[in-house]
XYZ file of C-alpha atoms in Angstrom:
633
model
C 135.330 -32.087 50.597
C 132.641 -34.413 51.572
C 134.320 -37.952 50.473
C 130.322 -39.152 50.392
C 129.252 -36.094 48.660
C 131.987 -36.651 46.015
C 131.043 -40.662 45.643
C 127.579 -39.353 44.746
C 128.356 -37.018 42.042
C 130.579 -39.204 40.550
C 128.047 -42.127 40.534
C 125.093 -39.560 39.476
C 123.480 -40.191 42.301
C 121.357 -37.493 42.046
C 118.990 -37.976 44.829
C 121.405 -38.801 47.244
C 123.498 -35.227 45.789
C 120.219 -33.670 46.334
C 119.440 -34.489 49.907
C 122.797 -33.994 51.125
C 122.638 -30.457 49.885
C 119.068 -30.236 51.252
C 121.167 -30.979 54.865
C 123.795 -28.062 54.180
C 126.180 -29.280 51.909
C 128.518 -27.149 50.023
C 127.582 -26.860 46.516
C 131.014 -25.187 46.035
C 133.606 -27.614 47.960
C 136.757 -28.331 45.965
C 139.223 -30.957 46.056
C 143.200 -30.627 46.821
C 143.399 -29.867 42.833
C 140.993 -27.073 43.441
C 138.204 -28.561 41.565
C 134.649 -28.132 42.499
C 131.863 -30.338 42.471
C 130.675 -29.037 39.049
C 134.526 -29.837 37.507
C 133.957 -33.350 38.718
C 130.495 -33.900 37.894
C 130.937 -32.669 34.590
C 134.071 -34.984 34.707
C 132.111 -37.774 35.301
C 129.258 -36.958 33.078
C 126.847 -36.698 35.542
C 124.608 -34.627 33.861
C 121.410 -34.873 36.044
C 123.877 -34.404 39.210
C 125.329 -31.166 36.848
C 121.844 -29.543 36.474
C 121.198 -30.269 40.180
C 124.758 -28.454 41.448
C 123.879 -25.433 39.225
C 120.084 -24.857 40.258
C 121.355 -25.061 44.002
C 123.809 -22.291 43.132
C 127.075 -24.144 42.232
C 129.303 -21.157 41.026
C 129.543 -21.828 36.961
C 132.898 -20.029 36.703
C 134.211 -21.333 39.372
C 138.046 -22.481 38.730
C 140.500 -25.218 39.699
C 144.248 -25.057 40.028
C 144.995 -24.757 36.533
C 142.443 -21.757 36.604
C 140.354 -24.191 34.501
C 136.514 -23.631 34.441
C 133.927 -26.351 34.234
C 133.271 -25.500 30.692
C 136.910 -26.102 30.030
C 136.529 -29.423 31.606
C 133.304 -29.827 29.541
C 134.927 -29.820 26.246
C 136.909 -33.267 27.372
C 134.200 -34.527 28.341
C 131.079 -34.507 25.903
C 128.795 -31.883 23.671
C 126.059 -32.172 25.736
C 127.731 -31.107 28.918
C 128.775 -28.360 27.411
C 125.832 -27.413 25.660
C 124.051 -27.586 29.583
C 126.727 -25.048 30.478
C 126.715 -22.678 27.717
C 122.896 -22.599 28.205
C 123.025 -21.527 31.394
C 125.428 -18.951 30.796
C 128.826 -20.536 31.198
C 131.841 -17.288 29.932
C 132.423 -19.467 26.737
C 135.932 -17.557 26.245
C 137.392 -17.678 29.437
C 140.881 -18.722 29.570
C 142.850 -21.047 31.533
C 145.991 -20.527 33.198
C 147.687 -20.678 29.549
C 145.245 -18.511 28.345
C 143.441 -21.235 26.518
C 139.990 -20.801 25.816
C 137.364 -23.673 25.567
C 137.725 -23.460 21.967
C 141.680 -24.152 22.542
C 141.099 -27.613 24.094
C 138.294 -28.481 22.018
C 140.781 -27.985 18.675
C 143.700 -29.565 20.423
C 141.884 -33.112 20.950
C 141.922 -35.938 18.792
C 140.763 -38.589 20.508
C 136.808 -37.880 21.140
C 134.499 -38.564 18.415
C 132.813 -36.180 18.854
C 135.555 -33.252 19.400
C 134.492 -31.504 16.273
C 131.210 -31.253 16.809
C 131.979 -30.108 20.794
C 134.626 -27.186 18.165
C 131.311 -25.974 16.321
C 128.681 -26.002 18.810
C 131.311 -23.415 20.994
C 132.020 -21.521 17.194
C 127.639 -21.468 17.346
C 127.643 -20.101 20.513
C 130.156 -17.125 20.296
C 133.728 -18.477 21.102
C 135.965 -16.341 19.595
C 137.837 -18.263 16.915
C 140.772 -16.266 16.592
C 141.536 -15.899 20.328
C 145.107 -15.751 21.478
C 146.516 -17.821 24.243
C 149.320 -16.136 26.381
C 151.816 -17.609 23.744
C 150.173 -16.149 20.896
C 148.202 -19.672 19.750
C 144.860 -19.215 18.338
C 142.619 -22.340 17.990
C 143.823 -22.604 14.192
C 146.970 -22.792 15.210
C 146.628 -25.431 18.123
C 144.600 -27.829 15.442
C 147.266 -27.321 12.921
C 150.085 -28.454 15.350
C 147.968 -31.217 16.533
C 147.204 -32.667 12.674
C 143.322 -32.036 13.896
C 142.224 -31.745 9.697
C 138.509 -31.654 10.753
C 138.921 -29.148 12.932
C 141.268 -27.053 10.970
C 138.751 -27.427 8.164
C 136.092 -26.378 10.145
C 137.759 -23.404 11.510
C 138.711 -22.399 8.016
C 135.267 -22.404 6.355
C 133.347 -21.827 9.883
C 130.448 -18.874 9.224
C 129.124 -17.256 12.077
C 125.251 -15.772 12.344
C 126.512 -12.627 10.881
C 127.956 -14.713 7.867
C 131.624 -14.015 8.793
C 134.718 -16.450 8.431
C 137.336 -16.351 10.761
C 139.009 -14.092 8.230
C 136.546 -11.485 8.663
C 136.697 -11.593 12.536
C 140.647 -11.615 12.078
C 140.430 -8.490 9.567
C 138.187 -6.314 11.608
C 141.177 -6.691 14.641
C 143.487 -5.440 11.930
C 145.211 -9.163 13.177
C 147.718 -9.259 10.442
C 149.266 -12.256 11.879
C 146.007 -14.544 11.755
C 145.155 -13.318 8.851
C 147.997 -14.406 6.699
C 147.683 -18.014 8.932
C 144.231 -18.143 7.403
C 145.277 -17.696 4.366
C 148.099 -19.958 4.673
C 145.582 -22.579 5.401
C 143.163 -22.041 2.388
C 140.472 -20.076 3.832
C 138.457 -18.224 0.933
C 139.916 -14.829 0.759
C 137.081 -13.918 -1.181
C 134.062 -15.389 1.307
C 131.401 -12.971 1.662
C 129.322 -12.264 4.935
C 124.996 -12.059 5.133
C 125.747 -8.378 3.953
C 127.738 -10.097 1.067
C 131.182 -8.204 2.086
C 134.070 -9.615 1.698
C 137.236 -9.107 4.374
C 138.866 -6.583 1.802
C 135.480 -4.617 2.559
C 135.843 -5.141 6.631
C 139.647 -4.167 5.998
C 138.545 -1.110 3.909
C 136.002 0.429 6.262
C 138.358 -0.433 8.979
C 140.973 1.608 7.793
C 143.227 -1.734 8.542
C 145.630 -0.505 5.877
C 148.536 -3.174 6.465
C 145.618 -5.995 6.711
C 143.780 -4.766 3.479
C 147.685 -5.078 1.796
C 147.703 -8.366 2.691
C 144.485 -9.910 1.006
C 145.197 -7.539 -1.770
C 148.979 -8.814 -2.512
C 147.006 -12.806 -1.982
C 145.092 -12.090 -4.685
C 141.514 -10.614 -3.396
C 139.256 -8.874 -5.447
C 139.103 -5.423 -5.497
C 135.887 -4.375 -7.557
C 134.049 -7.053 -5.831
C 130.342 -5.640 -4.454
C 128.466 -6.662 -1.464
C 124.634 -6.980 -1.202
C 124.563 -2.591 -1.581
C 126.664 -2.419 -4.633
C 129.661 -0.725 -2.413
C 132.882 -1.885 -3.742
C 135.735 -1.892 -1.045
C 136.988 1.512 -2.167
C 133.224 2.705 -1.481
C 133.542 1.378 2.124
C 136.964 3.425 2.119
C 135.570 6.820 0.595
C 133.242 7.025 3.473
C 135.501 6.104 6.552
C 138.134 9.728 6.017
C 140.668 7.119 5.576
C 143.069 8.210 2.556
C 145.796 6.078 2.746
C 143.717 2.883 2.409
C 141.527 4.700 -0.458
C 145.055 5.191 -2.065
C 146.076 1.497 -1.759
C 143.204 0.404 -3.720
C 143.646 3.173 -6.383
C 147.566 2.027 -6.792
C 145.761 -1.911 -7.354
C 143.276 -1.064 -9.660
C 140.073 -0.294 -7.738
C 137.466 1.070 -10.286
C 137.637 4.697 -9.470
C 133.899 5.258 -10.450
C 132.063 1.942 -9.989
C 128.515 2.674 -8.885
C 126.744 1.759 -5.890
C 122.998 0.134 -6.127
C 122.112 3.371 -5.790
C 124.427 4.745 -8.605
C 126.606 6.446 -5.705
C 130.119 6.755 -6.824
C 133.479 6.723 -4.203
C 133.287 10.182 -5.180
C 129.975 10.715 -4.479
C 130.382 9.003 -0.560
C 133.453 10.854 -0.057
C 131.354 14.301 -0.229
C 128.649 12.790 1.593
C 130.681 12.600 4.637
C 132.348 15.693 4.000
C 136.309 14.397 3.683
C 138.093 16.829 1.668
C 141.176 15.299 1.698
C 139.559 11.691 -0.366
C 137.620 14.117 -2.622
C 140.844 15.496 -3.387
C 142.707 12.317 -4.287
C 140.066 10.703 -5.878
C 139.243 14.002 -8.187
C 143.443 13.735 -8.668
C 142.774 10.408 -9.870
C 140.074 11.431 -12.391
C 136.853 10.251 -10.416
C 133.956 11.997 -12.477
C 133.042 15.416 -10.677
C 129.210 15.258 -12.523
C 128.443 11.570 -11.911
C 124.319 11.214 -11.226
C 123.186 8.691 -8.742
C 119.700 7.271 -9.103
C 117.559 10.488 -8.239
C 120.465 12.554 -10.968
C 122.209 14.129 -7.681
C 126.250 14.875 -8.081
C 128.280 15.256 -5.531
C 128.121 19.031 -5.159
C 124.148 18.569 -5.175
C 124.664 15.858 -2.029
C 127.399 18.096 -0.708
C 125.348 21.432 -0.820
C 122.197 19.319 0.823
C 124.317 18.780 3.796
C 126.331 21.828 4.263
C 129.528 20.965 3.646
C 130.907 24.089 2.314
C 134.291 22.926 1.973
C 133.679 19.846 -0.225
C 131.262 22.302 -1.933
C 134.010 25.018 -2.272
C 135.983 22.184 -3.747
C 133.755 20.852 -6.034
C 133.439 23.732 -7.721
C 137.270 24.353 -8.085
C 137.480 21.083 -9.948
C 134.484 22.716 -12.284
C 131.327 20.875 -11.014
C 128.856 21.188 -12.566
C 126.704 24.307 -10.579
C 123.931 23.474 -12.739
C 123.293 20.106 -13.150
C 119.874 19.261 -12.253
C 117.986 16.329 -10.545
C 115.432 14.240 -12.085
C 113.310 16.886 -10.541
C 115.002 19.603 -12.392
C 116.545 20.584 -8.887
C 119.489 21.825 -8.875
C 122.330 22.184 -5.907
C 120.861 25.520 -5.161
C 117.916 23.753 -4.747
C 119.146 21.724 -2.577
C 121.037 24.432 -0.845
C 118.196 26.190 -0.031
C 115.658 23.365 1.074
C 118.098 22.851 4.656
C 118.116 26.686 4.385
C 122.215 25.821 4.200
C 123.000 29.900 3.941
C 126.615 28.896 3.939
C 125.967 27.071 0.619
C 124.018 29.732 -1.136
C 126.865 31.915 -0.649
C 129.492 30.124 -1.794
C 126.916 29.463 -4.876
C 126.364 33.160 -5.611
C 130.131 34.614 -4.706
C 128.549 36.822 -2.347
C 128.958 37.831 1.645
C 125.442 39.196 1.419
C 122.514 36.631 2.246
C 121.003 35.208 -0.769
C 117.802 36.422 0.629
C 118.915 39.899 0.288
C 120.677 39.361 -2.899
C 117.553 38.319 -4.581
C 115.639 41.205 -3.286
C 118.004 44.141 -4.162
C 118.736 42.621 -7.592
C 114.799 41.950 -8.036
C 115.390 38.561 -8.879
C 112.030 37.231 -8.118
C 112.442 33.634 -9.577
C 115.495 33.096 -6.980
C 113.249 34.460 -4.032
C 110.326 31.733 -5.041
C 113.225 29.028 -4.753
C 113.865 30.386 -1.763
C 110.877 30.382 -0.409
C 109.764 27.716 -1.833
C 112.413 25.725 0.183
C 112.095 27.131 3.491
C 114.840 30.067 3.518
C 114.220 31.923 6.582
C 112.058 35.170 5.434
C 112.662 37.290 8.073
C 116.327 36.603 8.631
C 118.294 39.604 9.117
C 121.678 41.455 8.578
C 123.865 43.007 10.923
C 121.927 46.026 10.567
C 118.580 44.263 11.552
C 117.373 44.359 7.770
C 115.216 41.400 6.714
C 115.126 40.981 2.986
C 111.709 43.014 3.287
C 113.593 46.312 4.391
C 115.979 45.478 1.128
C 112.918 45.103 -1.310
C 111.235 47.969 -0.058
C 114.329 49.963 -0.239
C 114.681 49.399 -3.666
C 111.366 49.649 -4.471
C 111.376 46.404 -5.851
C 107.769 46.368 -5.286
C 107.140 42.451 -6.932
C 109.277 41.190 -4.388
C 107.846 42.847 -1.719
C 104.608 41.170 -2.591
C 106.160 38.235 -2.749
C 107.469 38.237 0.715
C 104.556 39.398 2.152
C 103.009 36.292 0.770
C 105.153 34.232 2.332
C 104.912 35.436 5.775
C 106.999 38.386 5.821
C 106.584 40.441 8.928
C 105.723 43.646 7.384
C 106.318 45.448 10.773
C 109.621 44.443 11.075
C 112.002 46.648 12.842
C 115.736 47.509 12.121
C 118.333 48.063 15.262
C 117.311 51.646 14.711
C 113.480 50.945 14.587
C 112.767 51.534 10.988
C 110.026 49.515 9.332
C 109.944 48.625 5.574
C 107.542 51.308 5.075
C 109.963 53.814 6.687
C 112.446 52.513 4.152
C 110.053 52.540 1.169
C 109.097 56.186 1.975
C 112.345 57.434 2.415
C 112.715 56.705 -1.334
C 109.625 57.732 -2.488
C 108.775 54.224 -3.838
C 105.370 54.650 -4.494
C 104.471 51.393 -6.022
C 106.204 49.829 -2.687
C 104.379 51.660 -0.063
C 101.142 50.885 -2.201
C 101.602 46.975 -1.718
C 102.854 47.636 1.911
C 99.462 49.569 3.024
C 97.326 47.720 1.261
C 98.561 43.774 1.751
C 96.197 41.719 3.790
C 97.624 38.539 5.073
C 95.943 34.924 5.224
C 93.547 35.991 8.017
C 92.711 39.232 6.126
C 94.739 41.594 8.347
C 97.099 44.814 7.006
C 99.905 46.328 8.315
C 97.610 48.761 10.823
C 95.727 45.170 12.219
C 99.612 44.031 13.739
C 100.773 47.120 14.319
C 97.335 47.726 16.251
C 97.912 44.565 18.159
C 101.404 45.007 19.129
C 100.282 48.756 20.372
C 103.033 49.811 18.109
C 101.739 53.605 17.948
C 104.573 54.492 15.660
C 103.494 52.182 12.911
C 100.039 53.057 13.727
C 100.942 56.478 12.938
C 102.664 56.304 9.991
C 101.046 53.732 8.218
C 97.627 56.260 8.655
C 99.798 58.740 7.331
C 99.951 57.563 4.109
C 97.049 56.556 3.918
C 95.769 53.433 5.073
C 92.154 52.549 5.778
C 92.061 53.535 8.980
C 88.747 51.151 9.309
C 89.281 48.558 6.606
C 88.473 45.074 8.268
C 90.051 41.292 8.580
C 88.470 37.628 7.648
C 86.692 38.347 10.996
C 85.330 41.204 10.586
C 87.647 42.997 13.208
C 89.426 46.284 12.918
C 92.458 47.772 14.368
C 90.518 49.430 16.501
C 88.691 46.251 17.369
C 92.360 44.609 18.153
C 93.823 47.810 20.309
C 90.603 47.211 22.015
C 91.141 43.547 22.900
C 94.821 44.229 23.639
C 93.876 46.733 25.730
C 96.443 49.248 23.550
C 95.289 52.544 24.799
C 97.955 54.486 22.846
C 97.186 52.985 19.563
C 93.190 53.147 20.436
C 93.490 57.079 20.854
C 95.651 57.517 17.352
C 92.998 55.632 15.923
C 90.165 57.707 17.283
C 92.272 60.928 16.415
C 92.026 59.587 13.041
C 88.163 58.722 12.722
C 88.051 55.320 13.333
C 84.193 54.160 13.719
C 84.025 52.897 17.102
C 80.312 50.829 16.664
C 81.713 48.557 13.721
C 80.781 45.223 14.741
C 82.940 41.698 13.762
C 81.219 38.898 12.145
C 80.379 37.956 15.886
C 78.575 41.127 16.163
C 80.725 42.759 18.460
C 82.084 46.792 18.338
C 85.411 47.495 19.737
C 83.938 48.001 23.284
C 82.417 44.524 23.405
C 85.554 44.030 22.765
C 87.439 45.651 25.521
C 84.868 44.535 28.113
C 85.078 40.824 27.643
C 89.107 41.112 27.675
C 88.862 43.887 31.111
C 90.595 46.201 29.259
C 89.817 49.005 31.291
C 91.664 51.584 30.260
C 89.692 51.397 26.332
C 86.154 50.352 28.192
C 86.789 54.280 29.613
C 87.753 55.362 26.191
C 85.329 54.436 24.463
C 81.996 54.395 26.812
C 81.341 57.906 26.050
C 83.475 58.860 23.262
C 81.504 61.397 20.674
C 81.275 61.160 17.163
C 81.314 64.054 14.536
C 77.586 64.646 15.681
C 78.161 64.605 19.234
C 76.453 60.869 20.020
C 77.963 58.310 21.868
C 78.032 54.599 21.596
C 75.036 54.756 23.573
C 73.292 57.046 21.353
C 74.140 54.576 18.386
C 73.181 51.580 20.296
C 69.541 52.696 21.021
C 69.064 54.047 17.427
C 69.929 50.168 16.244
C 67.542 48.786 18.866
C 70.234 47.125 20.443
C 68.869 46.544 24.057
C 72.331 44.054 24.826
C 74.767 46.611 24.119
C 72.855 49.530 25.515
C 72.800 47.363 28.868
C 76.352 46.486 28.295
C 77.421 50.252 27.532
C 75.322 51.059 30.865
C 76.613 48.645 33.137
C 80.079 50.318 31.986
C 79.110 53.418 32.834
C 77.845 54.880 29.794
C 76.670 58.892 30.425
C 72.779 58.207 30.186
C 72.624 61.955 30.170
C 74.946 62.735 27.491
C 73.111 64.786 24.428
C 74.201 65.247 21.180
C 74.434 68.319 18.875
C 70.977 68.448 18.870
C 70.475 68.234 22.489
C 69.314 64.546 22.005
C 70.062 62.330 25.087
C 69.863 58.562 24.933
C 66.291 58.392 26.281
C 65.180 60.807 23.625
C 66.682 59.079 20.747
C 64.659 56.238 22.106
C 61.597 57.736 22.871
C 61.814 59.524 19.160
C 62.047 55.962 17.462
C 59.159 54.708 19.927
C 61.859 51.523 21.196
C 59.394 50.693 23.850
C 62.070 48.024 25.076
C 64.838 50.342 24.857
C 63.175 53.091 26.985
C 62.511 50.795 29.390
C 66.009 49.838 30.459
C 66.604 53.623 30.484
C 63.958 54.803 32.146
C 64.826 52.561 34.864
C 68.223 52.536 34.674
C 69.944 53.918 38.036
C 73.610 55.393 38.127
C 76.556 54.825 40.575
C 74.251 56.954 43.462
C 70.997 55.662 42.813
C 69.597 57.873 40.658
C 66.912 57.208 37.645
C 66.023 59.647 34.545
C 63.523 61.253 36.652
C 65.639 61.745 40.016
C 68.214 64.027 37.103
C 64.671 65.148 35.289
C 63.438 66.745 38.399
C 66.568 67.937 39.601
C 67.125 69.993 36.838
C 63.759 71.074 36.998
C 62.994 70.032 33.191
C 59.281 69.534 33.333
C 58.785 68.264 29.790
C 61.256 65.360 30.343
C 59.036 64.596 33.547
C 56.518 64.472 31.894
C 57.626 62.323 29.129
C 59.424 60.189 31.852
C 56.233 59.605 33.998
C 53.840 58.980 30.602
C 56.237 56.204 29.370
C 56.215 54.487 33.019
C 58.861 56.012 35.053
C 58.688 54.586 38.768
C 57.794 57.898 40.559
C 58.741 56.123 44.009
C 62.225 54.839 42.717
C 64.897 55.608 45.633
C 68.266 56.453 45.079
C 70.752 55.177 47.490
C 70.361 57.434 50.256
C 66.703 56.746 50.114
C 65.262 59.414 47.992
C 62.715 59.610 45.738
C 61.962 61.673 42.984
C-alpha cells in the first residue's frame, strides 16, 4: 500500500487522496491486516476522504482479515460514518468471521457515547435484530453478557416501520429460542404491530405451533384483536393449520368471537375451504348459522366459492340451507350467481343439473334464480339436452317462455340433431310448440329467422310445418327469406319459396331479399330469385315496374333479369310499364340491351311482333341501336 496514500487518508487529506487517485492510485489497496483504504479511513474518521474513496469506486464490502467490512469498522467508530455507508448501500447484516453482524459490535460496546444511538440507527435501517452469530449469539444476547442496559432496553422495546418488536421478527422464524430470551428480558409479550397484531397472531398464522405455546404458557392473550377484529384463532382458521387452532381452543380462545366484519373462525375456516378446522371447530360447538355483516353463514360463503366439501359438511352439521342474507339471498343464491353447478347439486340431492331440474319439475321461480344469477342457459347433458329440450319435453310451456327470454337458443340441437320443437312435437305439447313458433327474440326474430341464417333446412322445414309465418318479419323489417338471402343459404331460400314466401318484401331499409343477395354476392340466390314467378306468373321485375321502382328494376336488370318474361296474361315487363304510362320506367327498358346486345326492338322484330314495334318505336325506341355484332334492328 502506498505509505503516502495511507498518511493522507488518515490525516483527511482529501485533496491530496484525491489527486493521488487522479494519478492511478488504488482505491482498493489493503494493508498486511487486509484492510482497505475505506477500513482505515473510516478508522480514522475521515469522512470527506470516505465519500471521496467510495465515489472513485472503493469496493464498500470489501473485507479485512477478520472478514470485517467497513461498516463493521464503522460501528467503532461513529454514527455518522455509518450512516454515510448505509446510505450508499453498505450489506448492513453482513457478518464477520464470527458471524457477527454490525448490529453485534454495535451491542457489545460500552465505551462510545454514542453506541446506542450507532444500535438504533442500524435497527432503522434493517439490521436484523435477532441475527445469530456462528455460536448462536444474537445482539440481545451479546448486550446482556456485556451489562449494555441501554442497549438491551432498546432491543427489547425496539419497533420497526412495520410496528414489530423483536418478538414479532423472532415469532415469524418460529425462533423458539429467542423468543423465550425476549421474554426472559421483559419484552411486552403483548406489543402489537401497525396492523395491531400481536406475536400470538404472527405465531398463529404462522402455524409456529411450539412458538405460539410459548407466549401462551407466559401469559399472552388469546382473545386479543388486531386493527381487523381477527383474534389469533381467526389468523389460525384461515392458514389449514389444525393443530395450532386446537392449542388455542384447549387455552380458552373464544370459539365464536367476531371479526370487524362479524366473520367468525368458523366462518374463515369455510372461506378457505379447510375441512378438517371446520370439523374441529363445529366439534367444539362453533355456531354453524353465525351472520357476518351482510347476514352470510358459512355455508352461504362456502357455496359462493365452490367448496362443495365444506358445503357437504355444513349441511351434515344441519346448516341452515335457508338462511337468508340481508338481501333475502340465500346460499342457493349464492350458488347460482358463480354458476357453482357443483353447489346446486349438492343443494337439491340431485345428479341432474339444477337447470334441468327446474324445467322438468316446472319450477319456474327456481329457473328465474337461475337466471337471474347467470346459470348457463344452454348448458347441456350428456345427451346434448339444454334445459330447453327438457321444458319442451314436458310441455312445460311457462318455462319454455322463460328460457327463451333469457337467451335460450331455440334451435338447439341434441347429439342426435333434435331441436326443442322436435321434442315438443313428439309429445304433442301444443301449448309448447305454440310459444316455440311464435317467440320473437330481442331483435324481433323467430325460430325460422336463425334457422334461416344458419341454412339449417331441417328447422326451416319443420318449423313451416307447423305452421310458422313463413313471412312474418324482425325489428328490421327482414325476413327469413331476407336472411337466407344475405347468407347466401340456397337450400333454405328454395324451402322458403316452396312454401310462398313473398320475395319483393322490403326491410325498413327498403330492400327485398334480392337487394339483399346482391350487395352480399350471393350468387347462387341473385339466380334464384332474378326471375322467380309468383302465383300470377310475374317476376320481381314485373313487381318492380308496377311500384315505379326505376333502382331495383335497374338493379334486377343488371342481374340479369328476363326483360322478356310475360306473365299469365302475356304481360312482359315493358308492357306492365307502358300500361301504367311509367314514362321513366319504359325508358330504362326500352333501352335496355342484354348479354348480346340486343334492345326490346332487336327481340320485337325478331319475332316479327309488329304491334310491340310499333309501341316500341312510338315511345322512343332507338331504331339504329346495334347489338354487339353490329346489328341493328
Amino acid at each position: 500500500m502506498d505509505t503516502i496514500l495511507l498518511r493522507h487518508v488518515k490525516n483527511n487529506n482529501s485533496e491530496k487522496v484525491e489527486i493521488l487517485l487522479k494519478k492511478g492510485a488504488d482505491v482498493n489497496a489493503k494493508n498486511d491486516k487486509g484492510n482497505a483504504l475505506l477500513h482505515i479511513a473510516v478508522w480514522s474518521n475521515a469522512h470527506e476522504v470516505a465519500e471521496i474513496l467510495l465515489n472513485n469506486g472503493a469496493d464498500i464490502e470489501a473485507r479485512n482479515d477478520r472478514e470485517q467490512t467497513a461498516l463493521h469498522s464503522a460501528v467503532l467508530a461513529n454514527t455518522q460514518m455509518a450512516v454515510l455507508l448505509l446510505e450508499q448501500g453498505a450489506d448492513i447484516n453482513a457478518k464477520n468471521k464470527n458471524g457477527d453482524t454490525p448490529l453485534h459490535q454495535a451491542a457489545a460496546i460500552l465505551e462510545l457515547e454514542d453506541v446506542t444511538r450507532t444500535a438504533e440507527v442500524l435497527l432503522k435501517y434493517g439490521a436484523d435484530i435477532n441475527a445469530r452469530n456462528n455460536f448462536g449469539i444474537t445482539p440481545l444476547i451479546r448486550a446482556v453478557e456485556q451489562n449494555a442496559s441501554d442497549t438491551v432496553k432498546l432491543l427489547i422495546n425496539y419497533k420497526d416501520k412495520t410496528g414489530q418488536t423483536a418478538l414479532h421478527q423472532a415469532v415469524e422464524k418460529d425462533d423458539a429460542e429467542t423468543v423465550k430470551l425476549l421474554i426472559k428480558y421483559g419484552i411486552n409479550i403483548d406489543a402489537t404491530d401497525s396492523d395491531e397484531a400481536t406475536a400470538l397472531h404472527l405465531a398463529a398464522e404462522n402455524n409456529a405451533k411450539a412458538t405460539a405455546l410459548i407466549l401462551l404458557d407466559n401469559g399472552a392473550k388469546i382473545n386479543i384483536k388486531d386493527k381487523d377484529g381477527d383474534t389469533p384463532l381467526h389468523r389460525a382458521a384461515g392458514q389449514n393449520d389444525v393443530d395450532t387452532v386446537k392449542l388455542l381452543l384447549a387455552y380458552g380462545a373464544d370459539i365464536n368471537a367476531e371479526d370487524k366484519y362479524g366473520n367468525t373462525p368458523l366462518y374463515i375456516a369455510a372461506q378457505q375451504n379447510d375441512v378438517d378446522t371446520v370439523k374441529l371447530l363445529l366439534a367444539y360447538g362453533a355456531d354453524i348459522n353465525a351472520e357476518d355483516e351482510d347476514g352470510y353463514t358459512p355455508l352461504y360463503k362456502a357455496a359462493r366459492r365452490n367448496a362443495s366439501d365444506i358445503v357437504k359438511l355444513l349441511l351434515e352439521h344441519g346448516a341452515d340451507i335457508n338462511a337468508k342474507d340481508k338481501n333475502g339471498n340465500t346460499p342457493l343464491h349464492a350458488a347460482a350467481f358463480k354458476n357453482a353447478s357443483d353447489i346446486v347439486k349438492l343443494l337439491f340431492d340431485t345428479v341432474d343439473t339444477i337447470e334441468l331440474l327446474a324445467a322438468q319439475q316446472n319450477a319456474s321461480d327456481i329457473v328465474k334464480l337461475l337466471l337471474e344469477h347467470r346459470a348457463d342457459i344452454n348448458a347441456e347433458d350428456e345427451d346434448g339436452n339444454t334445459p330447453l329440450h327438457q321444458a319442451a319435453f314436458k310441455n312445460a310451456s311457462d318455462i319454455v317462455k322463460l328460457l327463451l327470454e333469457h337467451g335460450a337458443n331455440i334451435n338447439a340441437k341434441d347429439k342426435y340433431g333434435f331441436t326443442p320443437l322436435h321434442k315438443a312435437t313428439w309429445q304433442n305439447a301444443a301449448d309448447t310448440v305454440e310459444v316455440l313458433i311464435s317467440f320473437k327474440d330481442e331483435t324481433g326474430k323467430t325460430a325460422l329467422h336463425h334457422a334461416a341464417e344458419k341454412d339449417d333446412a331441417e328447422t326451416v322445414d319443420i318449423l313451416i310445418k307447423y305452421g310458422i309465418n313463413i313471412n312474418v318479419t324482425d325489428s328490421t323489417g327482414a325476413t327469413a327469406l331476407h336472411l337466407a338471402a344475405k347468407n347466401n343459404a340456397k337450400a333454405t331460400a328454395l324451402i322458403l319459396l316452396d312454401n310462398g314466401a313473398k320475395i319483393n318484401i322490403k326491410d325498413k331499409d327498403g330492400y327485398t331479399p334480392l337487394h339483399k343477395a346482391t350487395r352480399q354476392n350471393a350468387s347462387d340466390i341473385v339466380k334464384l330469385l332474378v326471375n322467380l314467378k309468383d302465383e300470377t306468373g310475374k317476376t320481381a321485375l314485373h313487381h318492380a315496374v308496377e311500384k315505379d321502382d326505376a333502382e331495383t328494376v335497374k338493379l334486377l336488370l343488371a342481374h340479369g333479369a328476363d326483360i322478356n318474361a310475360e306473365d299469365k296474361y302475356g304481360n312482359t315487363s315493358l308492357h306492365r310499364a307502358l300500361q301504367q304510362n311509367v314514362s321513366d320506367i319504359v325508358e330504362v327498358l326500352i333501352n335496355y340491351k342484354d348479354e348480346t346486345g340486343n334492345t326490346a326492338l332487336h327481340h320485337a322484330v325478331k319475332e316479327n311482333d309488329s304491334a310491340i314495334v310499333e309501341v316500341l318505336l312510338a315511345h322512343g325506341a332507338d331504331i339504329n341501336a346495334e347489338d354487339k355484332y353490329g346489328f341493328t334492328p
